Structures are given as structure tokens and as C-alpha cells.
Short mmCIF file of C-alpha atoms and ligand atoms in Angstrom, two decimals:
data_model
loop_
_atom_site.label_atom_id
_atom_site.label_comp_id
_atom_site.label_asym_id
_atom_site.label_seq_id
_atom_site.Cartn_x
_atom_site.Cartn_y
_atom_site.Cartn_z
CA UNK A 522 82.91 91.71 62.81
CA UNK A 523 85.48 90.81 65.94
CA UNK A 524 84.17 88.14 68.17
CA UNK A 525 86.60 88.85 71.07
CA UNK A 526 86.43 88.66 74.86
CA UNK A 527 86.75 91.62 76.93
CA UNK A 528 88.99 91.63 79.60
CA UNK A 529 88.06 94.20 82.52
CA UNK A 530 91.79 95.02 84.31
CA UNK A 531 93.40 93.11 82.09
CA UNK A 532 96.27 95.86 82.19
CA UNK A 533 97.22 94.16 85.65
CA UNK A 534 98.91 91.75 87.49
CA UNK A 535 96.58 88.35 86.52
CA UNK A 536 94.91 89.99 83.68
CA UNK A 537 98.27 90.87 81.85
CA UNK A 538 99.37 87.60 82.13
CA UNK A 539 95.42 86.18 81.48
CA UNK A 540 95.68 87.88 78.41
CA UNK A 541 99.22 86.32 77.14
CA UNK A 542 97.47 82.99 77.42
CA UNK A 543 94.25 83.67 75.64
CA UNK A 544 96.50 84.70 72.79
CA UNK A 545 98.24 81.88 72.96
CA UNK A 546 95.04 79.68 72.87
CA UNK A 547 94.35 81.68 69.27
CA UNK A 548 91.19 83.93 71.10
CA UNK A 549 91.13 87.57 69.93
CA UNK A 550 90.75 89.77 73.45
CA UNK A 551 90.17 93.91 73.65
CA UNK A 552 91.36 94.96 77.06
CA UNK A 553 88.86 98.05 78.99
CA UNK A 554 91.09 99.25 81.99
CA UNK A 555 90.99 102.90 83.72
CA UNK A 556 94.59 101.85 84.67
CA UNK A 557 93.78 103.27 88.50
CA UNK A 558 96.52 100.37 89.42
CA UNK A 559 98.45 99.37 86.52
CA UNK A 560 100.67 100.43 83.11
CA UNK A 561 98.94 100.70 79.35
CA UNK A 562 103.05 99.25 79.58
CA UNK A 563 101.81 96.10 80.56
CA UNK A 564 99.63 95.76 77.39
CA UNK A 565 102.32 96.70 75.06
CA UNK A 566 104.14 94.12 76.70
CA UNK A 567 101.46 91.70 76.23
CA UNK A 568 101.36 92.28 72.30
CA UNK A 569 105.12 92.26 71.98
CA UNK A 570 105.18 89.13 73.75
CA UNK A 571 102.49 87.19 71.69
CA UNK A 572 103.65 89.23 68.94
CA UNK A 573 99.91 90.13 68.36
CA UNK A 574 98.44 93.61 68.40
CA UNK A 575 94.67 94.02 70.16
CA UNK A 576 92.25 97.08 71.43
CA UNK A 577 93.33 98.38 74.27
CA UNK A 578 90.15 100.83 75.93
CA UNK A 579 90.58 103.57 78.36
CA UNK A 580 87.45 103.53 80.99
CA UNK A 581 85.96 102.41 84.16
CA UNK A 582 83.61 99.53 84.46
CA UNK A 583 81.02 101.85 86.70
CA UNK A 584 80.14 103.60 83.07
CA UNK A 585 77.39 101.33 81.86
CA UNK A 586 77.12 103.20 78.59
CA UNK A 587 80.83 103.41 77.32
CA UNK A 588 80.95 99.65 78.53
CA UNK A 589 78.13 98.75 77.19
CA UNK A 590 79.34 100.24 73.39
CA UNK A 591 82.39 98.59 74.34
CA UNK A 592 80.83 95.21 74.03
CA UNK A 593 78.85 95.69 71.25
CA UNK A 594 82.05 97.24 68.86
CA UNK A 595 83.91 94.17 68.96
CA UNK A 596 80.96 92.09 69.58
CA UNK A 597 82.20 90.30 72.40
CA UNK A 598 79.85 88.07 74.22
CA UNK A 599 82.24 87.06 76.69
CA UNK A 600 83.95 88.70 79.58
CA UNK A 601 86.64 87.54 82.13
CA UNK A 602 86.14 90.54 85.01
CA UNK A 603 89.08 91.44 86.66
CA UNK A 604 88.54 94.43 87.11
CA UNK A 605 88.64 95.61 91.05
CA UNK A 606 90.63 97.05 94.03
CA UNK A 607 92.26 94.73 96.03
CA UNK A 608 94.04 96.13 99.44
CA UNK A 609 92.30 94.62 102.27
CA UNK A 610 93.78 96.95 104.94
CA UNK A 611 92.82 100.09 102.53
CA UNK A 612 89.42 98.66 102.28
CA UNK A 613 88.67 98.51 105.78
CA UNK A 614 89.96 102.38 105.95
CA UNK A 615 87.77 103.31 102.82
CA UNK A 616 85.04 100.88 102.31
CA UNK A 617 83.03 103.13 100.34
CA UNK A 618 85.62 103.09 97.93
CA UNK A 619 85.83 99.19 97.62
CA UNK A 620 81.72 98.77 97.60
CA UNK A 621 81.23 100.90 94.76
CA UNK A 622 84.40 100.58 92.86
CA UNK A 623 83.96 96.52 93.49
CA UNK A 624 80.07 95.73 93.80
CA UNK A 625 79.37 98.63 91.92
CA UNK A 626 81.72 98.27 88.63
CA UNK A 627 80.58 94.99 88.90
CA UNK A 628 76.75 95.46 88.68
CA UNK A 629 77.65 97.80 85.60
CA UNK A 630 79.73 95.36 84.27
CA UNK A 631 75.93 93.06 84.24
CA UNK A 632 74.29 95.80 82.64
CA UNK A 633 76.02 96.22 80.50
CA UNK A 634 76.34 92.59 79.66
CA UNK A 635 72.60 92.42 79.48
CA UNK A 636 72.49 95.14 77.30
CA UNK A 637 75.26 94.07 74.33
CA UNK A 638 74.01 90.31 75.33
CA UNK A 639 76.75 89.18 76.27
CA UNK A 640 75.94 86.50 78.47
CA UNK A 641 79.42 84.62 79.52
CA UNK A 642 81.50 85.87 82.61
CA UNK A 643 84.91 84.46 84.55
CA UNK A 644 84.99 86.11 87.60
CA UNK A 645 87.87 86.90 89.50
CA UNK A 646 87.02 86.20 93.40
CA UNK A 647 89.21 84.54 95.95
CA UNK A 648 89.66 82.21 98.89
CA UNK A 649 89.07 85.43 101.44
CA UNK A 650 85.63 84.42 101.09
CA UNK A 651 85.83 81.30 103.17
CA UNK A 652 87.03 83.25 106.26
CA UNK A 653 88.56 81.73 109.13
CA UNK A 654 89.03 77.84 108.19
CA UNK A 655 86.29 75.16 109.87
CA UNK A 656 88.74 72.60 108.13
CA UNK A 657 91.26 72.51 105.49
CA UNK A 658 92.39 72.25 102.88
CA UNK A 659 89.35 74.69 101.79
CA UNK A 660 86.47 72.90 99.46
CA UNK A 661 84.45 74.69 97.32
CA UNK A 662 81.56 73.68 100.06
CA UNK A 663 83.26 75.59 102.70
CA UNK A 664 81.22 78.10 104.01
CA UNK A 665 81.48 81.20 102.86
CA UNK A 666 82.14 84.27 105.29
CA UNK A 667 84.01 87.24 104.79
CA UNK A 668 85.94 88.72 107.30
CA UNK A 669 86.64 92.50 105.85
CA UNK A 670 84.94 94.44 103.25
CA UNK A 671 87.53 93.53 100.34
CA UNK A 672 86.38 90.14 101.09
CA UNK A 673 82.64 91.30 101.59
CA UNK A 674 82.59 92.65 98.19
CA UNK A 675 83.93 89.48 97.03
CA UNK A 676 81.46 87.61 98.61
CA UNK A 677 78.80 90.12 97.54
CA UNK A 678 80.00 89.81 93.56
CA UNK A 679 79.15 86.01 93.85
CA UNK A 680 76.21 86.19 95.25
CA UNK A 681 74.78 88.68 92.69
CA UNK A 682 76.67 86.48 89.70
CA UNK A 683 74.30 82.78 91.33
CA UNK A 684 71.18 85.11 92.00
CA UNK A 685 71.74 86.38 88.21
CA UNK A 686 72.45 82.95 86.90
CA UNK A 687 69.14 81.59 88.33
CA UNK A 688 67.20 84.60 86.81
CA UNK A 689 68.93 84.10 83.55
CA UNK A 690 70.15 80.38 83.18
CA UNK A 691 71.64 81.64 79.54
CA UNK A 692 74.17 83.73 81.48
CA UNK A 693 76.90 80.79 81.98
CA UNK A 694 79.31 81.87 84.77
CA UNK A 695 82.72 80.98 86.18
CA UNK A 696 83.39 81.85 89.90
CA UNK A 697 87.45 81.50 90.12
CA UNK A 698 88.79 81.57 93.89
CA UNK A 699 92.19 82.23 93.74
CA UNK A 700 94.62 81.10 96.19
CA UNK A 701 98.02 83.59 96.80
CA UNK A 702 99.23 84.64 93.25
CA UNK A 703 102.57 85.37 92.72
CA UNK A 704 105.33 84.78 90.22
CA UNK A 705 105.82 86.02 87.09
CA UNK A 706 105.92 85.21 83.29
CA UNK A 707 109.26 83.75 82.83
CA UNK A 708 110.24 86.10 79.94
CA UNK A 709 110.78 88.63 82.94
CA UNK A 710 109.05 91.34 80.78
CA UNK A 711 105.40 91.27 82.42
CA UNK A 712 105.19 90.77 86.58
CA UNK A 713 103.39 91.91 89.77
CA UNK A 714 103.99 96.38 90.32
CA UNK A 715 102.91 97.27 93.34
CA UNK A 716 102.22 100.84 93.99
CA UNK A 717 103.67 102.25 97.32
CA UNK A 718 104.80 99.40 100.34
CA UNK A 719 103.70 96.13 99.13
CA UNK A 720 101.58 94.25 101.15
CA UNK A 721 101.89 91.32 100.15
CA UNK A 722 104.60 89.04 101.14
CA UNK A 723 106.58 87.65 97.58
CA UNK A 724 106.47 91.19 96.44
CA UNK A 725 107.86 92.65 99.52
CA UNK A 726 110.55 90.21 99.52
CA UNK A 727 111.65 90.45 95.93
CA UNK A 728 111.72 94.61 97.07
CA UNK A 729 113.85 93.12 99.76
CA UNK A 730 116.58 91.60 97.14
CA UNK A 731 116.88 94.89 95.15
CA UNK A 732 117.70 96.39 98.47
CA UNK A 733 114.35 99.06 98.24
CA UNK A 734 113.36 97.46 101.71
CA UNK A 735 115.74 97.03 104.29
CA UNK A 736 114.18 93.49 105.85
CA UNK A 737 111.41 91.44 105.84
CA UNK A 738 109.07 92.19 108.62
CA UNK A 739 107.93 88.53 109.46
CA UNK A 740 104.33 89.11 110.91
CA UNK A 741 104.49 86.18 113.80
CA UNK A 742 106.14 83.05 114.59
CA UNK A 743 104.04 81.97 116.91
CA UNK A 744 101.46 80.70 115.07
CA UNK A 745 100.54 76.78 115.42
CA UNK A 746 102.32 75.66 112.50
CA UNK A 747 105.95 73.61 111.95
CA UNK A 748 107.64 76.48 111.92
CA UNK A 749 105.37 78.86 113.47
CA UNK A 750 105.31 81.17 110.58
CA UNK A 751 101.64 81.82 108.33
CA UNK A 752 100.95 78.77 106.00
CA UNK A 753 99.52 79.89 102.28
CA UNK A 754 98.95 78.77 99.04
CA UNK A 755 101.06 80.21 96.81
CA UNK A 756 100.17 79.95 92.87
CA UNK A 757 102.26 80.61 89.97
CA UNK A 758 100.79 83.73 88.01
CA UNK A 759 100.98 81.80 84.71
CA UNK A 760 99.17 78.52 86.04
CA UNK A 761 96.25 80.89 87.46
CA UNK A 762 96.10 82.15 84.02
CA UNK A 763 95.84 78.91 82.36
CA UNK A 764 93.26 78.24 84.68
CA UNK A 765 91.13 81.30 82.80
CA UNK A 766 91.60 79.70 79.44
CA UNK A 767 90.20 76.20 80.65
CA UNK A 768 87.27 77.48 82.80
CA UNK A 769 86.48 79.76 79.69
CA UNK A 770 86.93 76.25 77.32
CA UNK A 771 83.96 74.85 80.24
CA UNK A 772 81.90 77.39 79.82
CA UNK A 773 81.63 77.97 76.23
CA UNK A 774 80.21 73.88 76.60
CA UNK A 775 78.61 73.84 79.62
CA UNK A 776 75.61 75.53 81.36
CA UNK A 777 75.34 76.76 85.12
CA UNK A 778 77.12 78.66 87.35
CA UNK A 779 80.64 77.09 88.39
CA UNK A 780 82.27 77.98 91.46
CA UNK A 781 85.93 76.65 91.52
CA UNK A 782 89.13 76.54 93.47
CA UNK A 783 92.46 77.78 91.41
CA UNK A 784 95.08 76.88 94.18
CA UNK A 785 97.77 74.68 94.06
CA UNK A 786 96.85 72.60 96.78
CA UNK A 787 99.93 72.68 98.63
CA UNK A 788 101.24 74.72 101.75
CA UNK A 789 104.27 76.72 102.10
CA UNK A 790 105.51 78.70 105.72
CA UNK A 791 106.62 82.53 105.38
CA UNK A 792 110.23 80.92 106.21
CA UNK A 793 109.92 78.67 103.26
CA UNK A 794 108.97 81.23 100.70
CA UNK A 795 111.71 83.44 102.29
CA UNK A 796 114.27 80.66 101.86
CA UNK A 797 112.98 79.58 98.40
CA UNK A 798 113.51 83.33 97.24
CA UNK A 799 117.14 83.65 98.76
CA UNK A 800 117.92 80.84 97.11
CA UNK A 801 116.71 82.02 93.37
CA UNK A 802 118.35 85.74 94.80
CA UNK A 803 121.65 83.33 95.68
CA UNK A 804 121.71 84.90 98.93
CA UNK A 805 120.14 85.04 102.63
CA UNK A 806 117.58 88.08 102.89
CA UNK A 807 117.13 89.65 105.96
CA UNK A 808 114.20 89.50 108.05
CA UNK A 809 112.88 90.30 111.54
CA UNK A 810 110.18 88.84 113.64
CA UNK A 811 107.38 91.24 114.49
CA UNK A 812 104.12 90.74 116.02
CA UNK A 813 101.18 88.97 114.24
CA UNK A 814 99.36 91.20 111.46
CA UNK A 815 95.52 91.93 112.68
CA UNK A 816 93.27 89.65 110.33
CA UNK A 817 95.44 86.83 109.74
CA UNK A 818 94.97 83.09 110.33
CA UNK A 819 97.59 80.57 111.01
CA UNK A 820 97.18 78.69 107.95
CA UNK A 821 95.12 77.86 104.20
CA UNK A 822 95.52 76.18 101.31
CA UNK A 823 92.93 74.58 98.64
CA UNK A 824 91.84 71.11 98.14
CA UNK A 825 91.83 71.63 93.92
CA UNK A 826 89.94 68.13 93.35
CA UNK A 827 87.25 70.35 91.50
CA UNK A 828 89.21 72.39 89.29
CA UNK A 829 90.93 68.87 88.16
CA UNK A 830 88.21 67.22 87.75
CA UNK A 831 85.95 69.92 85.51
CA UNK A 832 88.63 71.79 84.13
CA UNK A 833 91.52 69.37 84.04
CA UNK A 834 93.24 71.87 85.07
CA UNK A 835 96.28 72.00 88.14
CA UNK A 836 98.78 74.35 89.05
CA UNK A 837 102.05 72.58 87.65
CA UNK A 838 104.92 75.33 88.64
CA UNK A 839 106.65 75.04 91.91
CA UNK A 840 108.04 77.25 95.05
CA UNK A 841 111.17 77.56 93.28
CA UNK A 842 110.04 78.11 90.03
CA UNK A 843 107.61 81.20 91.38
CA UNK A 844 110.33 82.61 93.05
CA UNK A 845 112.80 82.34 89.85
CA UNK A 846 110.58 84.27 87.96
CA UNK A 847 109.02 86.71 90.42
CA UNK A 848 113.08 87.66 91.05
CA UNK A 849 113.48 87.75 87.19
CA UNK A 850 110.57 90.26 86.56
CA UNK A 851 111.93 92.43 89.63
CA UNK A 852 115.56 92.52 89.22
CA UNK A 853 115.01 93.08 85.48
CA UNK A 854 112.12 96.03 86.38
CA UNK A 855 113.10 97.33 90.02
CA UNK A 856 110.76 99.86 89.78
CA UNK A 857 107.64 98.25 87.57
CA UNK A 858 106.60 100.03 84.73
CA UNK A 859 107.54 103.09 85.85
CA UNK A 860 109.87 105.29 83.56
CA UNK A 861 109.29 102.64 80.36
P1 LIG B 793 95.63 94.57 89.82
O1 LIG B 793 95.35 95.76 90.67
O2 LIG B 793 97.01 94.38 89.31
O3 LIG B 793 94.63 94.54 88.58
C1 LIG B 793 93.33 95.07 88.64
C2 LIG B 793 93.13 95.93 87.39
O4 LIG B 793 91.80 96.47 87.41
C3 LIG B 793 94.10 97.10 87.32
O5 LIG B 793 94.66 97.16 86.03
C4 LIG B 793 93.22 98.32 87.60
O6 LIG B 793 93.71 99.47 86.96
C5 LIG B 793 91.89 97.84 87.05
N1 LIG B 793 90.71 98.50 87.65
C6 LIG B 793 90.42 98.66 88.96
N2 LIG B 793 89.24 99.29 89.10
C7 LIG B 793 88.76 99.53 87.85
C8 LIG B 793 87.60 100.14 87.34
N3 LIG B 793 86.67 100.66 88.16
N4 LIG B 793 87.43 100.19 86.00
C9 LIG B 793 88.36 99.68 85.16
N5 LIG B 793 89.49 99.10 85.58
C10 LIG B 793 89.69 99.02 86.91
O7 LIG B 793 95.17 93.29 90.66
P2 LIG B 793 95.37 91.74 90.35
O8 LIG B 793 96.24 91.18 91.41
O9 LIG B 793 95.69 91.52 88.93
O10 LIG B 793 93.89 91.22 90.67
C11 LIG B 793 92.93 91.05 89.65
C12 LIG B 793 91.63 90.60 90.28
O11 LIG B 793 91.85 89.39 91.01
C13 LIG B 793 91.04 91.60 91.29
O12 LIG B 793 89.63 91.59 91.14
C14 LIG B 793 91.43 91.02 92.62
O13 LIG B 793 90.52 91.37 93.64
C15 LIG B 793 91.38 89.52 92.34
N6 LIG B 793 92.25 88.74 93.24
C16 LIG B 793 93.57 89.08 93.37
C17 LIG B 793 94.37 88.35 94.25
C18 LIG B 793 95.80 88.74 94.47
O14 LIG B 793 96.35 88.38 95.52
N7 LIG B 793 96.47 89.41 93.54
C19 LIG B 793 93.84 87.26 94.94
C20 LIG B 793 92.49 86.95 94.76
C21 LIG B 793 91.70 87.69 93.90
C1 LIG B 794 100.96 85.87 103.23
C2 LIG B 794 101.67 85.45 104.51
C3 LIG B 794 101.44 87.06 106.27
C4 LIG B 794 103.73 90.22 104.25
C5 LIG B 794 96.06 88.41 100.77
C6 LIG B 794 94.60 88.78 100.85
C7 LIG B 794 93.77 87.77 100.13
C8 LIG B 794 94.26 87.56 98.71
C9 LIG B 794 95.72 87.26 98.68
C10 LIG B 794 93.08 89.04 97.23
C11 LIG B 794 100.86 85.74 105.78
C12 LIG B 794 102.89 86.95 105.85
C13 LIG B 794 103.10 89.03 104.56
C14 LIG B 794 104.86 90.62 105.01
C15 LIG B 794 104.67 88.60 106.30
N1 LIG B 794 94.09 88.74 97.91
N2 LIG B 794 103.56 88.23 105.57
N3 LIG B 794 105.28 89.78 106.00
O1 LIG B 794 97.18 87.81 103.64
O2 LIG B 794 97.38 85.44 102.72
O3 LIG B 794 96.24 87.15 101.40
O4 LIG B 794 96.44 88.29 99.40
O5 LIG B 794 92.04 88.45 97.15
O6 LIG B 794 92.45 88.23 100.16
O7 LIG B 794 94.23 88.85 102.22
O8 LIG B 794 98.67 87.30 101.65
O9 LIG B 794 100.95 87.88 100.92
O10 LIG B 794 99.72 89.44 102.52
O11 LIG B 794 100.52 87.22 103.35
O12 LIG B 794 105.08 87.89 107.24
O13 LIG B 794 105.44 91.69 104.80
O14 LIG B 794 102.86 86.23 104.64
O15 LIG B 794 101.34 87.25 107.66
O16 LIG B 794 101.14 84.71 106.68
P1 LIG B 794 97.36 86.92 102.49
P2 LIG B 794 100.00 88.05 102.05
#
């Protein structure tokens, strides 16, 4: 009988490229996706890639039963959940949505788990739940306080994942708070498809380059920074994957319930990643100052001490390097999946 590990989204952005590296660490992996914002394209990819074929299931994580079978065909005991919506200014229009696609999917997800016992879980949350910054760089210590409901369900997800932990010390859980992912793998065959206007910034750029968007709108430069453009933490897509594949490695030794950083420690200004794409592009883009965007702060970034330390893990890919590949995967695919 398999002994694989599910991964929940793993037809998307991170789980796509999650899933490249469990391969290449030799685990067997069955995807479960309902594909509401991603490509079955992106799994073929996958297995062309690694050159290794694996299960690829049709469903949503809110149906406890077909999940549950799931788990128990391919006898997989552990799960890395990415699984979720992610659109912070959608979720403050449709919050319904987000709470039971997001808290929801996820308490199936436990059921589930419980059910096939399954009892080891990566989650996928992020460094929206420390709010607006008391002090930076962010510690895993910070507190915690979400500011929207896409970070609320967040925030939510790891609360129910430490209040199921200390019910259930077997379940042995990874909380991963991700910094700003973006890149791509460096093949150029797998990479970030947004659906509609991106809102994120290294995606709207790269649409930018292929001339689908006309400039960047820069959303303030008068923000108390060098330059007076947002500071973020921008991590390589293929580092944050690596990071899955150690913090699986800890928990498949360790007990508890870990709640780590994945960031790579280091700031960059809107103006820098701008620059650091024009120059993998080999051209200026153009871009316009426009007023602040509602919800954002000035500045983060992670201290990743912890995710050193426990996972000996760091983020090893630079500015340049993201924005080499993230304009490889989008000059090669200007319009994602679509049409492949
Ligand atoms: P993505 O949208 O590319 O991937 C999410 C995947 O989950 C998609 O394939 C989607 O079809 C699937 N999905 C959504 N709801 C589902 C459901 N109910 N049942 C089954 N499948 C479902 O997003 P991503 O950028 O790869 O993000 C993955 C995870 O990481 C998400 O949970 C997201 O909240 C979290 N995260 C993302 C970022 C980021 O900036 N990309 C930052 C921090 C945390
Ligand atoms: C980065 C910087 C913008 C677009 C979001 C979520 C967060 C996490 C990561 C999931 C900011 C500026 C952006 C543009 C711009 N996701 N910007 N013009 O807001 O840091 O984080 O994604 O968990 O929860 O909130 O990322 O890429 O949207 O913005 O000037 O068109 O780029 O103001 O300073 P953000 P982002």
C-alpha cells in the first residue's frame, strides 16, 4: 500500500512547486485540488518535470467523506494544507466565502485527518497574522492580530491547529508563516497565474513587461521608508518550498506544534523590486505614483533565526534571481495555463 502525503492545493502557485521538491526528496505525494484557482496543467507539469507520475484528485477539502477516503486509499498519514483562498480585498467583500472555504475546508481537512488517522499537518499561514508591526523584523513571538478576514481566517486556522495539538499531542503540526512569495521554478515551465488583475505586486509587474498592463500603479511614496515606497519580504517560490520538505523532515522526528517564520529576512522597496525586474526584463517599466492602498503598512520583513535554527533551513535565492525566473515563467506563459 502507498504511504504518500496529500497535498491540499497543491495544483497552485506554492503547492506546484511544494510538490516538485517532495519528489525530489524521493516522497511519493497524491495531490486533492477542486482547481477553483489553478490548472490540473500545473500537475502535469509537475510530473514532467520530476519525470514522475502521481494521483492527482478532483474535490474540495469541505467534503469530509471523499477526503476522508482520500486519505485512507493511499494511506497517507501526512498532509501539507494548502488548500485556501487568498485575495484579501475579495475577502473583505465576501467574507462568508473566505470563513467557510478557509476555516471551514480546514476543520474538514481535521476530520478527516482524525478519521483516516492521519495525524501530521504543514500548514500554510502567513505573516498577515502579526498585523501592524510593534517592532521588526517580525519574531515568531510577535503578537498575533489580524487586520482583515483573509488574515482572520489565518489566524483562526492556527488557533484551531494549537487547541487541536493540545487535545491530541500525537497530531505533530507545522505552522509555516510565509513572507511575500514570488518567483518561479527556473525551468520556466511551472510559475505564479493569476486570474483577472493581479494584486499582487511581482505579478503585476511581470504583466507589465509582456505589455498586458500599461504601468505599474505604485500605491504611495510617501511612506517612512528610504525611498518612500512599501518595504516587504520577498521569498523565492522554490526556497519556500524547500522550507516544506525540512519542516516535514522536523516533524516526522519531533513532537509539538511548531510555529515558524519562512521569510528571507531581508527588505526590499516597491522601487527596488521594480528596478530588479527591469533589469532581468533589460528594460525600464513604467510606473506611476498613486495614492496609498487602504490596509497597507509602511514596512515588514522576518527575523528567520527560528526557521535556521530548527529547520536549518534559509531562503538562499536573491532579488535578482526571483525576478529572473518570475520573468522566465511569464514571458515563456503570458497568459498562465490557459490554452495548454
Ligand atoms: P493558489 O490559489 O495558487 O493555490 C491554492 C490552491 O488551493 C489552488 O490550487 C486552489 O484551486 C485550491 N483550493 C482553494 N480552495 C479549495 C478547496 N476548498 N478545496 C480544494 N482545493 C482548494 O495560492 P498560493 O499562492 O499557492 O497559496 C497557497 C496557500 O498559501 C494558501 O493557503 C494561501 O493563503 C497561503 N499563502 C499564500 C501567500 C501568497 O502570497 N501567495 C502568502 C501567505 C500564505
Ligand atoms: C507588496 C508591496 C504594495 C501591487 C499580500 C497579502 C499577504 C500575503 C502576501 C497571503 C506593497 C505594493 C502592490 C501594486 C504596489 N498573502 N504594490 N502596486 O500586500 O505585502 O501582502 O500578499 O497571505 O497577506 O496582504 O503584497 O504584493 O500586494 O504588495 O505598489 O500593483 O507592493 O503597496 O507595498 P502584500 P503585495
Amino acid at each position: 500500500m502507498d504511504n504518500r502525503i496529500l497535498v491540499t492545493g497543491g495544483a497552485g502557485y506554492i503547492g506546484s512547486h511544494t510538490c516538485v521538491e517532495l519528489l525530489n526528496a524521493g516522497y511519493d505525494i497524491a495531490v486533492y485540488d477542486n482547481f477553483i484557482n489553478s490548472d490540473p496543467e500545473a500537475c502535469a507539469r509537475v510530473m514532467q518535470l520530476c519525470d514522475k507520475a502521481f494521483p492527482v484528485i478532483e474535490g474540495d477539502v469541505r467534503d469530509t467523506a471523499h477526503l476522508t477516503a482520500t486519505l485512507k486509499a493511499h494511506n497517507c498519514k501526512t498532509v501539507v494544507h494548502f488548500a485556501g483562498l487568498k485575495a484579501v480585498g475579495e475577502s473583505s467583500e465576501d467574507p462568508v466565502k473566505y470563513y467557510d472555504n478557509n476555516v471551514a475546508g480546514s476543520l474538514s481537512l481535521l476530520k478527516a485527518m482524525q478519521a483516516a488517522e492521519a495525524t501530521n499537518i504543514v500548514f500554510s499561514s502567513s505573516a498577515t497574522v502579526y498585523g501592524e508591526p510593534e517592532f521588526l523584523p517580525y519574531t515568531e513571538d510577535h503578537p498575533l492580530r489580524a487586520t482583515n478576514p483573509y488574515g482572520q481566517t489565518k489566524l483562526m486556522i492556527e488557533n484551531i491547529l494549537r487547541d487541536t495539538h493540545s487535545a491530541n499531542p500525537q497530531f505533530r503540526i507545522a505552522i509555516l508563516r510565509y513572507f511575500n512569495p514570488c518567483g518561479a521554478h527556473q525551468s520556466g515551465r511551472i510559475g505564479e497565474a493569476p486570474k483577472g488583475v493581479p494584486n499582487n505586486l511581482m505579478p503585476y509587474i511581470a504583466q507589465v513587461a509582456t505589455g498586458q498592463r500599461d504601468a505599474l500603479n505604485i500605491w504611495g511614496n510617501d511612506y517612512p521608508t528610504p525611498d518612500g515606497t512599501g518595504i516587504r519580504d520577498y521569498i523565492h517560490v522554490v526556497d519556500l518550498a524547500k522550507g516544506h520538505v525540512s519542516a516535514i523532515a522536523y516533524i516526522l522526528e519531533h513532537e509539538g506544534c511548531l510555529e515558524v517564520n519562512l521569510g528571507s529576512g531581508r527588505g526590499a522597496s516597491v522601487l527596488e523590486v521594480l528596478k530588479a525586474f527591469s533589469k532581468a526584463v533589460g528594460r525600464d517599466l513604467p510606473s506611476r505614483i498613486k495614492a496609498r492602498r487602504p490596509g497597507d503598512v509602511a514596512a515588514y520583513y522576518a527575523n528567520a533565526d527560528k526557521a535556521r535554527a530548527l529547520l536549518n533551513w534559509q531562503a538562499s535565492r536573491s532579488l535578482d534571481e526571483i525576478c529572473a525566473d518570475h520573468w522566465r515563467w511569464q514571458s515563456n506563459n503570458p497568459n498562465g495555463y490557459e490554452g495548454t
